């Protein structure tokens, strides 16, 4: 009878934790091969898909640069501001957008504002000099 009962807890060995056979060991974890980083192949150049852009409302300042240079070269390299604007307006009459003819919040025509911005960039790039007030001149 002593073989049927546990000496430690007085329970039948079939239900006693002490008399039960030990649990089988857990299966070994699968061994994974170490990750080897391989250089990724360069992505094949995707075919050029045209991106959709909103239509322009007005002409950007950089588009005025060649026209300003052309007007000033035709005038000998120097011209009054009002004369530059008059020459640009007649030269760009077909190219100006509807938004170019609108006023800025300050009350100036947008295309004139863009032309002045182009002039500032040209002065910065060394294509024009500040010169006398009210006069645009090439360097």
PDB file of C-alpha atoms in Angstrom:
ATOM      1  CA  UNK A   1       0.000   0.000   0.000  1.00  0.00           C
ATOM      2  CA  UNK A   2       2.849   2.362   0.562  1.00  0.00           C
ATOM      3  CA  UNK A   3       3.697   2.062  -3.082  1.00  0.00           C
ATOM      4  CA  UNK A   4       0.330   3.500  -4.089  1.00  0.00           C
ATOM      5  CA  UNK A   5       0.557   6.639  -1.967  1.00  0.00           C
ATOM      6  CA  UNK A   6       3.032   9.456  -1.942  1.00  0.00           C
ATOM      7  CA  UNK A   7       5.146   9.798   1.196  1.00  0.00           C
ATOM      8  CA  UNK A   8       5.149  13.581   0.898  1.00  0.00           C
ATOM      9  CA  UNK A   9       1.485  14.442   0.347  1.00  0.00           C
ATOM     10  CA  UNK A  10      -0.418  11.234   1.188  1.00  0.00           C
ATOM     11  CA  UNK A  11      -2.193  11.223  -2.169  1.00  0.00           C
ATOM     12  CA  UNK A  12      -2.294   8.368  -4.612  1.00  0.00           C
ATOM     13  CA  UNK A  13       0.800   8.524  -6.781  1.00  0.00           C
ATOM     14  CA  UNK A  14      -1.339   8.581  -9.925  1.00  0.00           C
ATOM     15  CA  UNK A  15      -2.715  12.012  -8.883  1.00  0.00           C
ATOM     16  CA  UNK A  16       0.178  13.308  -6.835  1.00  0.00           C
ATOM     17  CA  UNK A  17       2.582  15.769  -8.352  1.00  0.00           C
ATOM     18  CA  UNK A  18       5.434  14.029  -6.684  1.00  0.00           C
ATOM     19  CA  UNK A  19       4.606  10.611  -8.059  1.00  0.00           C
ATOM     20  CA  UNK A  20       3.898  11.635 -11.646  1.00  0.00           C
ATOM     21  CA  UNK A  21       6.607  11.043 -14.129  1.00  0.00           C
ATOM     22  CA  UNK A  22       8.465  14.178 -15.132  1.00  0.00           C
ATOM     23  CA  UNK A  23       7.049  16.091 -18.090  1.00  0.00           C
ATOM     24  CA  UNK A  24       8.868  15.451 -21.298  1.00  0.00           C
ATOM     25  CA  UNK A  25      11.312  18.230 -22.204  1.00  0.00           C
ATOM     26  CA  UNK A  26       9.982  20.800 -24.663  1.00  0.00           C
ATOM     27  CA  UNK A  27      11.006  20.251 -28.249  1.00  0.00           C
ATOM     28  CA  UNK A  28      14.086  22.200 -29.214  1.00  0.00           C
ATOM     29  CA  UNK A  29      13.457  25.480 -30.924  1.00  0.00           C
ATOM     30  CA  UNK A  30      14.034  25.348 -34.645  1.00  0.00           C
ATOM     31  CA  UNK A  31      17.450  26.569 -35.531  1.00  0.00           C
ATOM     32  CA  UNK A  32      17.319  29.411 -38.015  1.00  0.00           C
ATOM     33  CA  UNK A  33      20.151  30.233 -40.251  1.00  0.00           C
ATOM     34  CA  UNK A  34      21.631  33.640 -39.488  1.00  0.00           C
ATOM     35  CA  UNK A  35      20.369  36.395 -41.717  1.00  0.00           C
ATOM     36  CA  UNK A  36      22.844  37.428 -44.279  1.00  0.00           C
ATOM     37  CA  UNK A  37      22.305  40.863 -45.668  1.00  0.00           C
ATOM     38  CA  UNK A  38      22.705  40.940 -49.365  1.00  0.00           C
ATOM     39  CA  UNK A  39      23.055  44.164 -51.261  1.00  0.00           C
ATOM     40  CA  UNK A  40      19.763  45.103 -52.756  1.00  0.00           C
ATOM     41  CA  UNK A  41      19.660  45.392 -56.448  1.00  0.00           C
ATOM     42  CA  UNK A  42      19.061  48.879 -57.672  1.00  0.00           C
ATOM     43  CA  UNK A  43      15.449  49.387 -58.489  1.00  0.00           C
ATOM     44  CA  UNK A  44      14.833  49.413 -62.141  1.00  0.00           C
ATOM     45  CA  UNK A  45      14.041  52.878 -63.309  1.00  0.00           C
ATOM     46  CA  UNK A  46      10.330  53.209 -63.362  1.00  0.00           C
ATOM     47  CA  UNK A  47       8.933  54.404 -66.631  1.00  0.00           C
ATOM     48  CA  UNK A  48       8.481  58.125 -66.623  1.00  0.00           C
ATOM     49  CA  UNK A  49       4.912  58.781 -65.687  1.00  0.00           C
ATOM     50  CA  UNK A  50       3.846  62.348 -66.157  1.00  0.00           C
ATOM     51  CA  UNK A  51       2.861  63.892 -62.874  1.00  0.00           C
ATOM     52  CA  UNK A  52      -0.346  65.787 -62.766  1.00  0.00           C
ATOM     53  CA  UNK A  53       0.135  69.414 -62.004  1.00  0.00           C
ATOM     54  CA  UNK A  54      -2.373  72.127 -61.520  1.00  0.00           C
ATOM     55  CA  UNK A  55      -2.368  74.643 -64.337  1.00  0.00           C
ATOM     56  CA  UNK A  56      -0.393  77.773 -63.614  1.00  0.00           C
ATOM     57  CA  UNK A  57      -2.322  80.816 -62.584  1.00  0.00           C
ATOM     58  CA  UNK A  58       0.486  83.249 -63.297  1.00  0.00           C
ATOM     59  CA  UNK A  59       3.960  83.319 -64.808  1.00  0.00           C
ATOM     60  CA  UNK A  60       6.886  82.653 -62.429  1.00  0.00           C
ATOM     61  CA  UNK A  61       9.601  85.333 -62.135  1.00  0.00           C
ATOM     62  CA  UNK A  62      12.328  83.196 -63.738  1.00  0.00           C
ATOM     63  CA  UNK A  63      10.361  83.118 -66.999  1.00  0.00           C
ATOM     64  CA  UNK A  64      10.763  86.904 -67.294  1.00  0.00           C
ATOM     65  CA  UNK A  65      14.593  86.842 -67.194  1.00  0.00           C
ATOM     66  CA  UNK A  66      15.285  86.232 -70.917  1.00  0.00           C
ATOM     67  CA  UNK A  67      12.658  88.808 -71.898  1.00  0.00           C
ATOM     68  CA  UNK A  68      14.126  91.458 -69.592  1.00  0.00           C
ATOM     69  CA  UNK A  69      17.594  90.798 -71.008  1.00  0.00           C
ATOM     70  CA  UNK A  70      16.220  91.050 -74.560  1.00  0.00           C
ATOM     71  CA  UNK A  71      14.454  94.366 -73.849  1.00  0.00           C
ATOM     72  CA  UNK A  72      17.524  95.871 -72.180  1.00  0.00           C
ATOM     73  CA  UNK A  73      19.901  94.665 -74.919  1.00  0.00           C
ATOM     74  CA  UNK A  74      17.625  96.192 -77.566  1.00  0.00           C
ATOM     75  CA  UNK A  75      17.728  99.488 -75.648  1.00  0.00           C
ATOM     76  CA  UNK A  76      21.521  99.519 -75.349  1.00  0.00           C
ATOM     77  CA  UNK A  77      21.738  97.900 -71.908  1.00  0.00           C
ATOM     78  CA  UNK A  78      19.879 100.507 -69.866  1.00  0.00           C
ATOM     79  CA  UNK A  79      16.252 101.651 -69.643  1.00  0.00           C
ATOM     80  CA  UNK A  80      13.871 103.450 -67.282  1.00  0.00           C
ATOM     81  CA  UNK A  81      11.612 101.183 -65.236  1.00  0.00           C
ATOM     82  CA  UNK A  82       8.403 102.422 -66.882  1.00  0.00           C
ATOM     83  CA  UNK A  83       9.905 101.871 -70.333  1.00  0.00           C
ATOM     84  CA  UNK A  84      10.992  98.347 -69.356  1.00  0.00           C
ATOM     85  CA  UNK A  85       7.453  97.517 -68.233  1.00  0.00           C
ATOM     86  CA  UNK A  86       5.952  98.982 -71.420  1.00  0.00           C
ATOM     87  CA  UNK A  87       8.354  96.989 -73.619  1.00  0.00           C
ATOM     88  CA  UNK A  88       7.749  93.796 -71.608  1.00  0.00           C
ATOM     89  CA  UNK A  89       3.992  94.218 -71.812  1.00  0.00           C
ATOM     90  CA  UNK A  90       4.054  94.544 -75.603  1.00  0.00           C
ATOM     91  CA  UNK A  91       6.585  91.712 -75.943  1.00  0.00           C
ATOM     92  CA  UNK A  92       4.656  89.314 -73.672  1.00  0.00           C
ATOM     93  CA  UNK A  93       1.095  90.294 -74.641  1.00  0.00           C
ATOM     94  CA  UNK A  94       0.346  86.797 -76.006  1.00  0.00           C
ATOM     95  CA  UNK A  95       2.208  84.887 -73.265  1.00  0.00           C
ATOM     96  CA  UNK A  96       0.795  86.505 -70.133  1.00  0.00           C
ATOM     97  CA  UNK A  97      -1.756  84.402 -68.292  1.00  0.00           C
ATOM     98  CA  UNK A  98      -5.048  85.682 -66.954  1.00  0.00           C
ATOM     99  CA  UNK A  99      -3.649  85.600 -63.413  1.00  0.00           C
ATOM    100  CA  UNK A 100      -0.740  87.813 -64.512  1.00  0.00           C
ATOM    101  CA  UNK A 101      -3.208  90.619 -65.174  1.00  0.00           C
ATOM    102  CA  UNK A 102      -4.683  90.404 -61.671  1.00  0.00           C
ATOM    103  CA  UNK A 103      -3.547  92.617 -58.824  1.00  0.00           C
ATOM    104  CA  UNK A 104      -1.400  91.494 -55.925  1.00  0.00           C
ATOM    105  CA  UNK A 105      -2.668  92.234 -52.405  1.00  0.00           C
ATOM    106  CA  UNK A 106      -0.487  95.367 -52.551  1.00  0.00           C
ATOM    107  CA  UNK A 107      -2.321  96.560 -55.687  1.00  0.00           C
ATOM    108  CA  UNK A 108       0.389  95.896 -58.290  1.00  0.00           C
ATOM    109  CA  UNK A 109      -0.119  93.816 -61.433  1.00  0.00           C
ATOM    110  CA  UNK A 110       1.207  90.298 -60.832  1.00  0.00           C
ATOM    111  CA  UNK A 111       3.337  90.222 -63.982  1.00  0.00           C
ATOM    112  CA  UNK A 112       5.058  93.485 -62.954  1.00  0.00           C
ATOM    113  CA  UNK A 113       5.705  92.078 -59.509  1.00  0.00           C
ATOM    114  CA  UNK A 114       7.178  88.917 -61.080  1.00  0.00           C
ATOM    115  CA  UNK A 115       9.357  91.050 -63.393  1.00  0.00           C
ATOM    116  CA  UNK A 116      10.695  93.007 -60.412  1.00  0.00           C
ATOM    117  CA  UNK A 117      11.422  89.715 -58.607  1.00  0.00           C
ATOM    118  CA  UNK A 118      13.263  88.491 -61.719  1.00  0.00           C
ATOM    119  CA  UNK A 119      15.302  91.716 -61.699  1.00  0.00           C
ATOM    120  CA  UNK A 120      16.258  91.156 -58.049  1.00  0.00           C
ATOM    121  CA  UNK A 121      17.412  87.612 -58.873  1.00  0.00           C
ATOM    122  CA  UNK A 122      19.387  88.930 -61.852  1.00  0.00           C
ATOM    123  CA  UNK A 123      21.103  91.523 -59.653  1.00  0.00           C
ATOM    124  CA  UNK A 124      21.957  88.755 -57.183  1.00  0.00           C
ATOM    125  CA  UNK A 125      23.342  86.605 -60.036  1.00  0.00           C
ATOM    126  CA  UNK A 126      25.390  89.528 -61.372  1.00  0.00           C
ATOM    127  CA  UNK A 127      23.493  89.937 -64.663  1.00  0.00           C
ATOM    128  CA  UNK A 128      22.200  93.398 -63.732  1.00  0.00           C
ATOM    129  CA  UNK A 129      23.449  96.241 -61.571  1.00  0.00           C
ATOM    130  CA  UNK A 130      21.383  98.345 -59.213  1.00  0.00           C
ATOM    131  CA  UNK A 131      22.440 101.549 -60.919  1.00  0.00           C
ATOM    132  CA  UNK A 132      20.469 104.751 -60.538  1.00  0.00           C
ATOM    133  CA  UNK A 133      16.992 104.567 -58.974  1.00  0.00           C
ATOM    134  CA  UNK A 134      14.292 103.950 -61.573  1.00  0.00           C
ATOM    135  CA  UNK A 135      16.781 102.637 -64.155  1.00  0.00           C
ATOM    136  CA  UNK A 136      17.350  98.977 -65.048  1.00  0.00           C
ATOM    137  CA  UNK A 137      20.785  98.265 -66.500  1.00  0.00           C
ATOM    138  CA  UNK A 138      22.734  95.204 -67.537  1.00  0.00           C
ATOM    139  CA  UNK A 139      26.239  94.638 -66.238  1.00  0.00           C
TER     140      UNK A 139
END
